[in-house]
Amino acid sequence: MQSKEDFLVFGAPRIEQDDIDAVESVLRSGWLGTGPKVSQFEREFALYRGASHAMALNSCTAALHLSLLASGVGPGDEVITTPMTFCATVNAIIHAGATPVLADVDPQTLNIDPVQVLQKITPRTRAIVPVHFAGRPCDMDALMALASQHGIKVIEDCAHAIETEYHGRSAGTIGDFGCFSFYVTKNIVTGEGGMVFARRAEDAARIKILGLHGMTKDAWKRFSDEGYKHYYVVAAGFKYNMMDLQAAIGLKQLERVEHYWRRREAIWARYMNELADLPLGLPAPVEPHTRHGHHLFTVHVDAKRCGISRDAFLDAMTAQGIGVGVHYLSLNEHPFYQETYGWRPEDTPHAHRIGRQTVSLPISAKLSDADVTRVIGAVRSILQAQSVKVAATAC
């Protein structure tokens, strides 16, 4: 067992001195809440991705929730999404008052399958929430065609997809809304935080108001050196605003986002090359005319091929001091959704199988070459040890 000091934490962010200096500067400014840094982060992130309207919030969950509300989603409506996602995606649909509906994934891309989406559309369907899994763009042409044909909204969950592109367009700018995460494990980190893109100015304005109590002016506009400004409450909004403390980190991280992406791309390439001879399921090649965000590197551990179960593999990696993740156990495996909606794992067989086999290896830009070598060595030693055991048993 490795010591705690040697443990390689999964998803550890790369924090540099200028991130720390930016936070200190905000602390000294006296303005910690939503203020000028948040406004700057909105402008610069929108410019980076080519978005018309960007609103910073305290999480991607908040971005999803407000996008659904701005889409007019409510009680009696249905919203289709993928079973291979974090629970926040489906919980946001529930919080909007709608019923979530799961469409199975493509077994190669792990993204929601447009053919399955079509089968789930009913007269009650109000929106589709595709998730760009691991940073691989969904088949947006097919999904947007379905949305246009049936008059429904598309809300892109881009929690994994800050740098992702599809046929020359940035993820999050193709649908009606795009929702991003800056959680501590993401490609840009602010600790907690999110951003939402909106195609229409009126939707952006509604999200801006709903994100801060339903008020017509935020605190920066009320208390700036221009003098006090009165506000009015025009909706029963939420406390979803981002702070300048967070935005200050985000701005510095944004300066390095392409550098970090290239580092993860290099790690991805090493994994693909140096694990290719093992009986693991590896990610599908990146599709032409797309850009993969390389947020996750997921392998599939099939007990029959590998001689070890997925969960035993997780334990073995941990014992070697390597932090790993599971993205994800299929949503219809979780008790709450089974009890509330009657979901069963067999309803989405591809997601069910993948969810029982998937393991995410570390791919943070913080990893050194030696760290990557260590991860590869741990995977190889575990599977080779299992191969020796299987051979010995056969004899």
Short mmCIF file of C-alpha atoms in Angstrom, two decimals:
data_model
loop_
_atom_site.label_atom_id
_atom_site.label_comp_id
_atom_site.label_asym_id
_atom_site.label_seq_id
_atom_site.Cartn_x
_atom_site.Cartn_y
_atom_site.Cartn_z
CA MET A 1 0.00 0.00 0.00
CA GLN A 2 1.32 3.43 -0.97
CA SER A 3 1.63 6.14 1.70
CA LYS A 4 -0.91 8.96 1.73
CA GLU A 5 1.82 11.35 0.59
CA ASP A 6 2.44 9.27 -2.54
CA PHE A 7 -1.24 8.80 -3.43
CA LEU A 8 -2.10 10.18 -6.87
CA VAL A 9 -5.37 12.03 -6.37
CA PHE A 10 -7.85 11.56 -9.22
CA GLY A 11 -8.79 14.82 -10.92
CA ALA A 12 -6.49 17.02 -8.84
CA PRO A 13 -6.47 20.50 -10.42
CA ARG A 14 -3.37 22.32 -11.60
CA ILE A 15 -3.19 25.46 -9.49
CA GLU A 16 -0.41 27.93 -10.20
CA GLN A 17 0.93 30.96 -8.39
CA ASP A 18 -1.01 33.46 -10.48
CA ASP A 19 -4.27 31.71 -9.47
CA ILE A 20 -3.32 32.27 -5.84
CA ASP A 21 -2.26 35.86 -6.51
CA ALA A 22 -5.61 36.55 -8.24
CA VAL A 23 -7.54 35.35 -5.19
CA GLU A 24 -5.38 37.47 -2.89
CA SER A 25 -6.02 40.51 -5.07
CA VAL A 26 -9.79 40.02 -4.79
CA LEU A 27 -9.54 39.57 -1.03
CA ARG A 28 -7.66 42.86 -0.77
CA SER A 29 -10.12 44.66 -3.05
CA GLY A 30 -12.99 44.39 -0.57
CA TRP A 31 -15.30 43.03 -3.27
CA LEU A 32 -15.67 39.27 -2.81
CA GLY A 33 -19.19 38.66 -4.15
CA THR A 34 -20.61 39.04 -7.65
CA GLY A 35 -18.81 41.98 -9.20
CA PRO A 36 -16.40 43.12 -11.91
CA LYS A 37 -14.40 39.87 -12.07
CA VAL A 38 -17.56 37.87 -12.74
CA SER A 39 -18.53 40.24 -15.55
CA GLN A 40 -15.04 39.97 -17.03
CA PHE A 41 -15.10 36.17 -16.81
CA GLU A 42 -18.45 36.08 -18.61
CA ARG A 43 -17.11 38.26 -21.43
CA GLU A 44 -13.84 36.40 -21.86
CA PHE A 45 -15.31 32.90 -21.66
CA ALA A 46 -17.98 33.85 -24.21
CA LEU A 47 -15.27 35.25 -26.48
CA TYR A 48 -13.21 32.05 -26.14
CA ARG A 49 -16.15 29.87 -27.19
CA GLY A 50 -17.82 32.25 -29.62
CA ALA A 51 -21.04 32.60 -27.63
CA SER A 52 -23.51 35.46 -27.89
CA HIS A 53 -24.65 35.57 -24.26
CA ALA A 54 -22.92 34.12 -21.18
CA MET A 55 -24.06 34.14 -17.55
CA ALA A 56 -21.77 32.95 -14.74
CA LEU A 57 -23.40 30.92 -11.97
CA ASN A 58 -22.37 28.88 -8.95
CA SER A 59 -22.55 25.49 -10.71
CA CYS A 60 -23.38 23.66 -13.90
CA THR A 61 -26.39 22.27 -12.02
CA ALA A 62 -27.72 25.82 -11.65
CA ALA A 63 -27.03 26.44 -15.35
CA LEU A 64 -29.05 23.35 -16.31
CA HIS A 65 -31.91 24.26 -13.98
CA LEU A 66 -32.23 27.83 -15.22
CA SER A 67 -31.89 26.76 -18.85
CA LEU A 68 -34.81 24.39 -18.38
CA LEU A 69 -36.89 27.12 -16.76
CA ALA A 70 -36.00 29.60 -19.50
CA SER A 71 -37.12 26.93 -22.00
CA GLY A 72 -40.55 26.92 -20.38
CA VAL A 73 -40.11 23.41 -18.97
CA GLY A 74 -42.41 22.63 -16.06
CA PRO A 75 -44.85 20.14 -14.53
CA GLY A 76 -46.37 17.77 -17.05
CA ASP A 77 -43.43 18.05 -19.44
CA GLU A 78 -40.86 15.40 -20.30
CA VAL A 79 -37.15 15.97 -20.90
CA ILE A 80 -34.96 13.34 -22.57
CA THR A 81 -31.39 12.79 -21.43
CA THR A 82 -28.72 10.11 -21.16
CA PRO A 83 -28.29 7.49 -18.40
CA MET A 84 -24.49 7.94 -18.60
CA THR A 85 -24.17 11.18 -16.68
CA PHE A 86 -23.83 12.59 -13.18
CA CYS A 87 -27.06 12.75 -11.21
CA ALA A 88 -27.10 16.57 -11.44
CA THR A 89 -28.28 16.37 -15.05
CA VAL A 90 -31.44 14.48 -14.21
CA ASN A 91 -31.94 16.23 -10.86
CA ALA A 92 -32.10 19.60 -12.64
CA ILE A 93 -34.95 18.24 -14.76
CA ILE A 94 -36.75 17.09 -11.61
CA HIS A 95 -36.23 20.48 -9.91
CA ALA A 96 -37.79 22.17 -12.95
CA GLY A 97 -40.90 20.09 -12.25
CA ALA A 98 -40.59 17.87 -15.33
CA THR A 99 -40.25 14.12 -15.78
CA PRO A 100 -36.84 12.85 -16.91
CA VAL A 101 -36.79 10.23 -19.68
CA LEU A 102 -33.68 8.18 -20.44
CA ALA A 103 -32.52 7.30 -23.95
CA ASP A 104 -29.72 4.73 -24.23
CA VAL A 105 -26.20 5.56 -25.42
CA ASP A 106 -24.21 4.57 -28.46
CA PRO A 107 -21.93 1.76 -27.19
CA GLN A 108 -18.90 3.19 -29.01
CA THR A 109 -19.11 6.92 -28.28
CA LEU A 110 -20.93 6.56 -24.92
CA ASN A 111 -23.01 9.58 -25.96
CA ILE A 112 -26.79 9.65 -26.20
CA ASP A 113 -28.00 7.83 -29.32
CA PRO A 114 -30.27 9.98 -31.56
CA VAL A 115 -32.09 6.82 -32.72
CA GLN A 116 -32.99 6.07 -29.12
CA VAL A 117 -33.99 9.71 -28.55
CA LEU A 118 -36.45 9.54 -31.44
CA GLN A 119 -38.10 6.50 -29.86
CA LYS A 120 -38.58 8.39 -26.59
CA ILE A 121 -40.18 11.56 -28.01
CA THR A 122 -43.84 12.00 -27.10
CA PRO A 123 -46.30 14.92 -27.29
CA ARG A 124 -45.11 15.85 -23.77
CA THR A 125 -41.43 16.13 -24.72
CA ARG A 126 -40.24 19.70 -24.20
CA ALA A 127 -36.44 19.39 -24.35
CA ILE A 128 -33.41 17.17 -24.93
CA VAL A 129 -30.33 17.40 -22.69
CA PRO A 130 -27.39 15.76 -24.48
CA VAL A 131 -24.21 15.29 -22.43
CA HIS A 132 -20.88 15.49 -24.28
CA PHE A 133 -19.49 12.52 -22.40
CA ALA A 134 -15.79 12.73 -21.42
CA GLY A 135 -15.40 15.66 -23.83
CA ARG A 136 -16.54 13.82 -26.98
CA PRO A 137 -19.21 15.82 -28.85
CA CYS A 138 -22.62 14.26 -29.33
CA ASP A 139 -24.10 13.82 -32.81
CA MET A 140 -25.49 17.34 -32.74
CA ASP A 141 -26.63 17.41 -36.37
CA ALA A 142 -28.98 14.50 -35.73
CA LEU A 143 -30.17 15.85 -32.38
CA MET A 144 -30.81 19.36 -33.73
CA ALA A 145 -32.75 17.88 -36.65
CA LEU A 146 -34.96 15.98 -34.21
CA ALA A 147 -35.45 19.10 -32.12
CA SER A 148 -36.43 21.17 -35.15
CA GLN A 149 -38.79 18.50 -36.43
CA HIS A 150 -40.60 18.17 -33.10
CA GLY A 151 -40.38 21.77 -31.86
CA ILE A 152 -38.32 21.04 -28.74
CA LYS A 153 -35.38 22.76 -27.07
CA VAL A 154 -31.81 21.47 -26.85
CA ILE A 155 -29.81 22.16 -23.69
CA GLU A 156 -26.20 20.99 -24.02
CA ASP A 157 -24.58 19.65 -20.86
CA CYS A 158 -20.96 20.69 -21.45
CA ALA A 159 -19.60 19.84 -17.99
CA HIS A 160 -16.90 17.73 -19.71
CA ALA A 161 -16.63 19.81 -22.85
CA ILE A 162 -15.06 23.23 -22.36
CA GLU A 163 -12.71 22.84 -25.35
CA THR A 164 -14.93 20.50 -27.38
CA GLU A 165 -15.87 21.32 -30.98
CA TYR A 166 -18.28 19.73 -33.43
CA HIS A 167 -17.99 20.43 -37.16
CA GLY A 168 -16.33 23.77 -36.55
CA ARG A 169 -18.67 24.93 -33.77
CA SER A 170 -17.97 25.09 -30.06
CA ALA A 171 -19.93 22.79 -27.79
CA GLY A 172 -22.54 24.82 -25.95
CA THR A 173 -23.22 27.14 -28.89
CA ILE A 174 -25.10 24.65 -31.07
CA GLY A 175 -28.24 24.09 -29.01
CA ASP A 176 -30.50 26.69 -27.44
CA PHE A 177 -28.41 26.64 -24.25
CA GLY A 178 -24.97 25.37 -23.22
CA CYS A 179 -24.08 24.60 -19.61
CA PHE A 180 -20.50 24.41 -18.30
CA SER A 181 -18.88 23.31 -15.05
CA PHE A 182 -15.83 24.74 -13.32
CA TYR A 183 -15.88 22.22 -10.47
CA VAL A 184 -12.53 21.26 -8.95
CA THR A 185 -12.03 18.26 -11.29
CA LYS A 186 -12.94 20.10 -14.50
CA ASN A 187 -10.75 21.51 -17.28
CA ILE A 188 -11.12 25.05 -15.90
CA VAL A 189 -11.59 25.18 -12.15
CA THR A 190 -13.04 27.83 -9.86
CA GLY A 191 -13.63 25.44 -6.92
CA GLU A 192 -17.35 25.50 -7.58
CA GLY A 193 -18.88 27.36 -10.47
CA GLY A 194 -20.65 27.22 -13.79
CA MET A 195 -21.61 29.15 -16.90
CA VAL A 196 -24.59 29.09 -19.21
CA PHE A 197 -24.72 30.22 -22.83
CA ALA A 198 -28.02 31.30 -24.35
CA ARG A 199 -28.69 31.83 -28.02
CA ARG A 200 -31.47 34.42 -27.51
CA ALA A 201 -31.03 37.69 -25.63
CA GLU A 202 -34.39 37.34 -23.90
CA ASP A 203 -33.43 33.92 -22.51
CA ALA A 204 -30.12 35.32 -21.28
CA ALA A 205 -31.91 38.16 -19.52
CA ARG A 206 -34.30 35.77 -17.82
CA ILE A 207 -31.47 33.54 -16.60
CA LYS A 208 -29.56 36.58 -15.31
CA ILE A 209 -32.56 37.62 -13.21
CA LEU A 210 -33.47 34.12 -12.02
CA GLY A 211 -29.86 33.47 -11.01
CA LEU A 212 -29.91 36.17 -8.31
CA HIS A 213 -33.20 36.15 -6.42
CA GLY A 214 -35.23 37.49 -9.36
CA MET A 215 -33.80 41.00 -8.86
CA THR A 216 -33.37 43.52 -11.64
CA LYS A 217 -29.89 44.60 -10.42
CA ASP A 218 -27.06 42.70 -8.76
CA ALA A 219 -25.06 44.02 -5.84
CA TRP A 220 -22.22 45.36 -7.99
CA LYS A 221 -24.64 47.58 -9.85
CA ARG A 222 -26.41 48.64 -6.63
CA PHE A 223 -23.35 49.52 -4.57
CA SER A 224 -20.69 50.59 -7.08
CA ASP A 225 -19.05 54.00 -7.08
CA GLU A 226 -21.73 55.18 -9.51
CA GLY A 227 -24.07 55.45 -6.53
CA TYR A 228 -26.89 53.34 -5.10
CA LYS A 229 -29.38 51.93 -7.57
CA HIS A 230 -32.82 50.67 -6.60
CA TYR A 231 -33.82 47.15 -7.65
CA TYR A 232 -37.12 45.36 -8.10
CA VAL A 233 -37.94 41.69 -7.65
CA VAL A 234 -39.66 40.52 -10.82
CA ALA A 235 -39.53 36.73 -10.27
CA ALA A 236 -39.06 34.19 -7.49
CA GLY A 237 -35.43 33.57 -8.32
CA PHE A 238 -32.59 31.56 -6.83
CA LYS A 239 -29.25 32.15 -5.09
CA TYR A 240 -27.16 30.86 -7.99
CA ASN A 241 -24.63 33.66 -8.49
CA MET A 242 -20.86 33.25 -8.91
CA MET A 243 -18.46 35.22 -6.71
CA ASP A 244 -15.51 37.36 -7.80
CA LEU A 245 -13.31 35.04 -5.73
CA GLN A 246 -14.24 32.21 -8.09
CA ALA A 247 -14.13 34.28 -11.27
CA ALA A 248 -10.62 35.52 -10.47
CA ILE A 249 -9.35 31.92 -10.53
CA GLY A 250 -11.38 31.18 -13.64
CA LEU A 251 -9.87 34.09 -15.54
CA LYS A 252 -6.34 32.85 -14.87
CA GLN A 253 -7.29 29.28 -15.70
CA LEU A 254 -8.86 30.46 -18.95
CA GLU A 255 -5.52 31.96 -19.99
CA ARG A 256 -4.00 28.45 -19.82
CA VAL A 257 -6.94 26.39 -21.06
CA GLU A 258 -5.38 25.51 -24.43
CA HIS A 259 -2.04 24.66 -22.82
CA TYR A 260 -3.80 22.36 -20.37
CA TRP A 261 -5.82 20.79 -23.19
CA ARG A 262 -2.63 19.97 -25.12
CA ARG A 263 -1.17 18.38 -21.99
CA ARG A 264 -4.24 16.15 -21.55
CA GLU A 265 -4.14 15.31 -25.25
CA ALA A 266 -0.56 14.08 -24.81
CA ILE A 267 -1.56 11.96 -21.79
CA TRP A 268 -4.49 10.55 -23.77
CA ALA A 269 -2.15 9.57 -26.61
CA ARG A 270 0.23 7.79 -24.23
CA TYR A 271 -2.61 5.81 -22.67
CA MET A 272 -3.98 4.82 -26.08
CA ASN A 273 -0.54 3.70 -27.24
CA GLU A 274 0.81 2.01 -24.12
CA LEU A 275 -2.39 0.21 -23.06
CA ALA A 276 -3.34 -0.98 -26.55
CA ASP A 277 -2.05 -4.53 -26.07
CA LEU A 278 -4.06 -5.13 -22.88
CA PRO A 279 -7.54 -6.73 -22.76
CA LEU A 280 -9.13 -3.41 -21.84
CA GLY A 281 -11.83 -1.58 -23.71
CA LEU A 282 -10.31 1.76 -24.79
CA PRO A 283 -12.06 4.94 -25.98
CA ALA A 284 -13.17 5.08 -29.60
CA PRO A 285 -11.06 7.20 -31.96
CA VAL A 286 -11.93 10.88 -32.16
CA GLU A 287 -14.46 11.47 -34.94
CA PRO A 288 -13.43 13.52 -38.00
CA HIS A 289 -14.19 17.27 -37.92
CA THR A 290 -14.52 17.25 -34.13
CA ARG A 291 -12.36 18.21 -31.20
CA HIS A 292 -12.40 16.01 -28.11
CA GLY A 293 -12.13 17.84 -24.78
CA HIS A 294 -10.07 14.95 -23.30
CA HIS A 295 -11.73 15.49 -19.95
CA LEU A 296 -11.93 11.80 -19.02
CA PHE A 297 -10.03 8.74 -20.15
CA THR A 298 -12.33 5.79 -19.54
CA VAL A 299 -11.39 2.14 -19.92
CA HIS A 300 -13.75 -0.82 -19.70
CA VAL A 301 -12.83 -3.74 -17.46
CA ASP A 302 -14.73 -6.81 -18.63
CA ALA A 303 -14.17 -9.57 -16.06
CA LYS A 304 -14.27 -12.28 -18.73
CA ARG A 305 -11.52 -10.64 -20.78
CA CYS A 306 -9.44 -9.15 -18.00
CA GLY A 307 -9.72 -11.89 -15.37
CA ILE A 308 -10.70 -9.30 -12.77
CA SER A 309 -13.94 -7.49 -11.99
CA ARG A 310 -14.23 -3.75 -12.38
CA ASP A 311 -14.60 -3.18 -8.63
CA ALA A 312 -11.64 -5.45 -7.83
CA PHE A 313 -9.63 -3.46 -10.39
CA LEU A 314 -10.60 -0.21 -8.64
CA ASP A 315 -9.40 -1.63 -5.32
CA ALA A 316 -6.14 -2.84 -6.86
CA MET A 317 -5.42 0.58 -8.37
CA THR A 318 -6.13 2.27 -5.03
CA ALA A 319 -3.77 -0.20 -3.32
CA GLN A 320 -1.04 0.96 -5.71
CA GLY A 321 -1.68 4.58 -4.80
CA ILE A 322 -3.57 5.55 -7.95
CA GLY A 323 -6.84 7.44 -7.62
CA VAL A 324 -9.48 6.35 -10.13
CA GLY A 325 -13.09 7.27 -10.89
CA VAL A 326 -16.29 5.69 -12.17
CA HIS A 327 -18.13 7.71 -14.86
CA TYR A 328 -20.80 6.51 -14.45
CA LEU A 329 -22.97 3.87 -12.89
CA SER A 330 -26.05 4.06 -15.11
CA LEU A 331 -28.64 6.41 -13.60
CA ASN A 332 -31.31 3.71 -13.60
CA GLU A 333 -29.24 1.69 -11.14
CA HIS A 334 -29.86 4.21 -8.35
CA PRO A 335 -32.60 3.45 -5.81
CA PHE A 336 -34.24 6.89 -5.82
CA TYR A 337 -34.92 6.85 -9.57
CA GLN A 338 -36.02 3.24 -9.52
CA GLU A 339 -38.51 3.94 -6.74
CA THR A 340 -39.73 7.25 -8.20
CA TYR A 341 -39.87 6.48 -11.93
CA GLY A 342 -39.78 2.69 -12.09
CA TRP A 343 -36.52 2.73 -14.03
CA ARG A 344 -34.75 -0.60 -14.51
CA PRO A 345 -31.16 -1.22 -15.61
CA GLU A 346 -32.33 -3.36 -18.51
CA ASP A 347 -34.23 -0.37 -19.96
CA THR A 348 -30.90 0.98 -21.27
CA PRO A 349 -28.77 -2.13 -21.80
CA HIS A 350 -25.72 -0.38 -23.28
CA ALA A 351 -25.49 2.09 -20.40
CA HIS A 352 -26.06 -0.71 -17.90
CA ARG A 353 -23.18 -2.80 -19.27
CA ILE A 354 -20.84 0.16 -19.60
CA GLY A 355 -21.68 1.41 -16.11
CA ARG A 356 -20.64 -1.95 -14.64
CA GLN A 357 -17.29 -1.94 -16.49
CA THR A 358 -16.11 1.67 -16.73
CA VAL A 359 -13.06 3.08 -14.94
CA SER A 360 -11.65 6.58 -15.39
CA LEU A 361 -7.87 6.88 -15.23
CA PRO A 362 -6.20 10.13 -14.13
CA ILE A 363 -5.78 12.65 -16.96
CA SER A 364 -5.36 15.99 -15.19
CA ALA A 365 -2.98 18.58 -16.65
CA LYS A 366 -1.27 18.44 -13.26
CA LEU A 367 0.14 14.97 -14.00
CA SER A 368 3.85 14.73 -14.71
CA ASP A 369 5.30 12.27 -17.20
CA ALA A 370 6.43 10.18 -14.23
CA ASP A 371 2.87 10.16 -12.88
CA VAL A 372 1.53 8.92 -16.22
CA THR A 373 4.20 6.22 -16.34
CA ARG A 374 3.13 5.17 -12.87
CA VAL A 375 -0.53 4.91 -13.87
CA ILE A 376 0.32 2.83 -16.93
CA GLY A 377 2.60 0.61 -14.86
CA ALA A 378 -0.12 0.00 -12.27
CA VAL A 379 -2.69 -0.96 -14.92
CA ARG A 380 -0.25 -3.31 -16.63
CA SER A 381 0.91 -4.98 -13.42
CA ILE A 382 -2.64 -5.61 -12.21
CA LEU A 383 -3.83 -7.14 -15.47
CA GLN A 384 -0.65 -9.13 -16.01
CA ALA A 385 -0.89 -10.53 -12.46
CA GLN A 386 -4.44 -11.61 -13.21
CA SER A 387 -3.30 -13.24 -16.44
CA VAL A 388 -0.70 -15.26 -14.53
CA LYS A 389 -3.34 -16.37 -12.01
CA VAL A 390 -5.73 -17.43 -14.75
CA ALA A 391 -2.96 -19.40 -16.50
CA ALA A 392 -1.94 -21.10 -13.26
CA THR A 393 -5.53 -22.07 -12.53
CA ALA A 394 -5.92 -23.52 -16.01
CA CYS A 395 -2.89 -25.74 -15.43
#
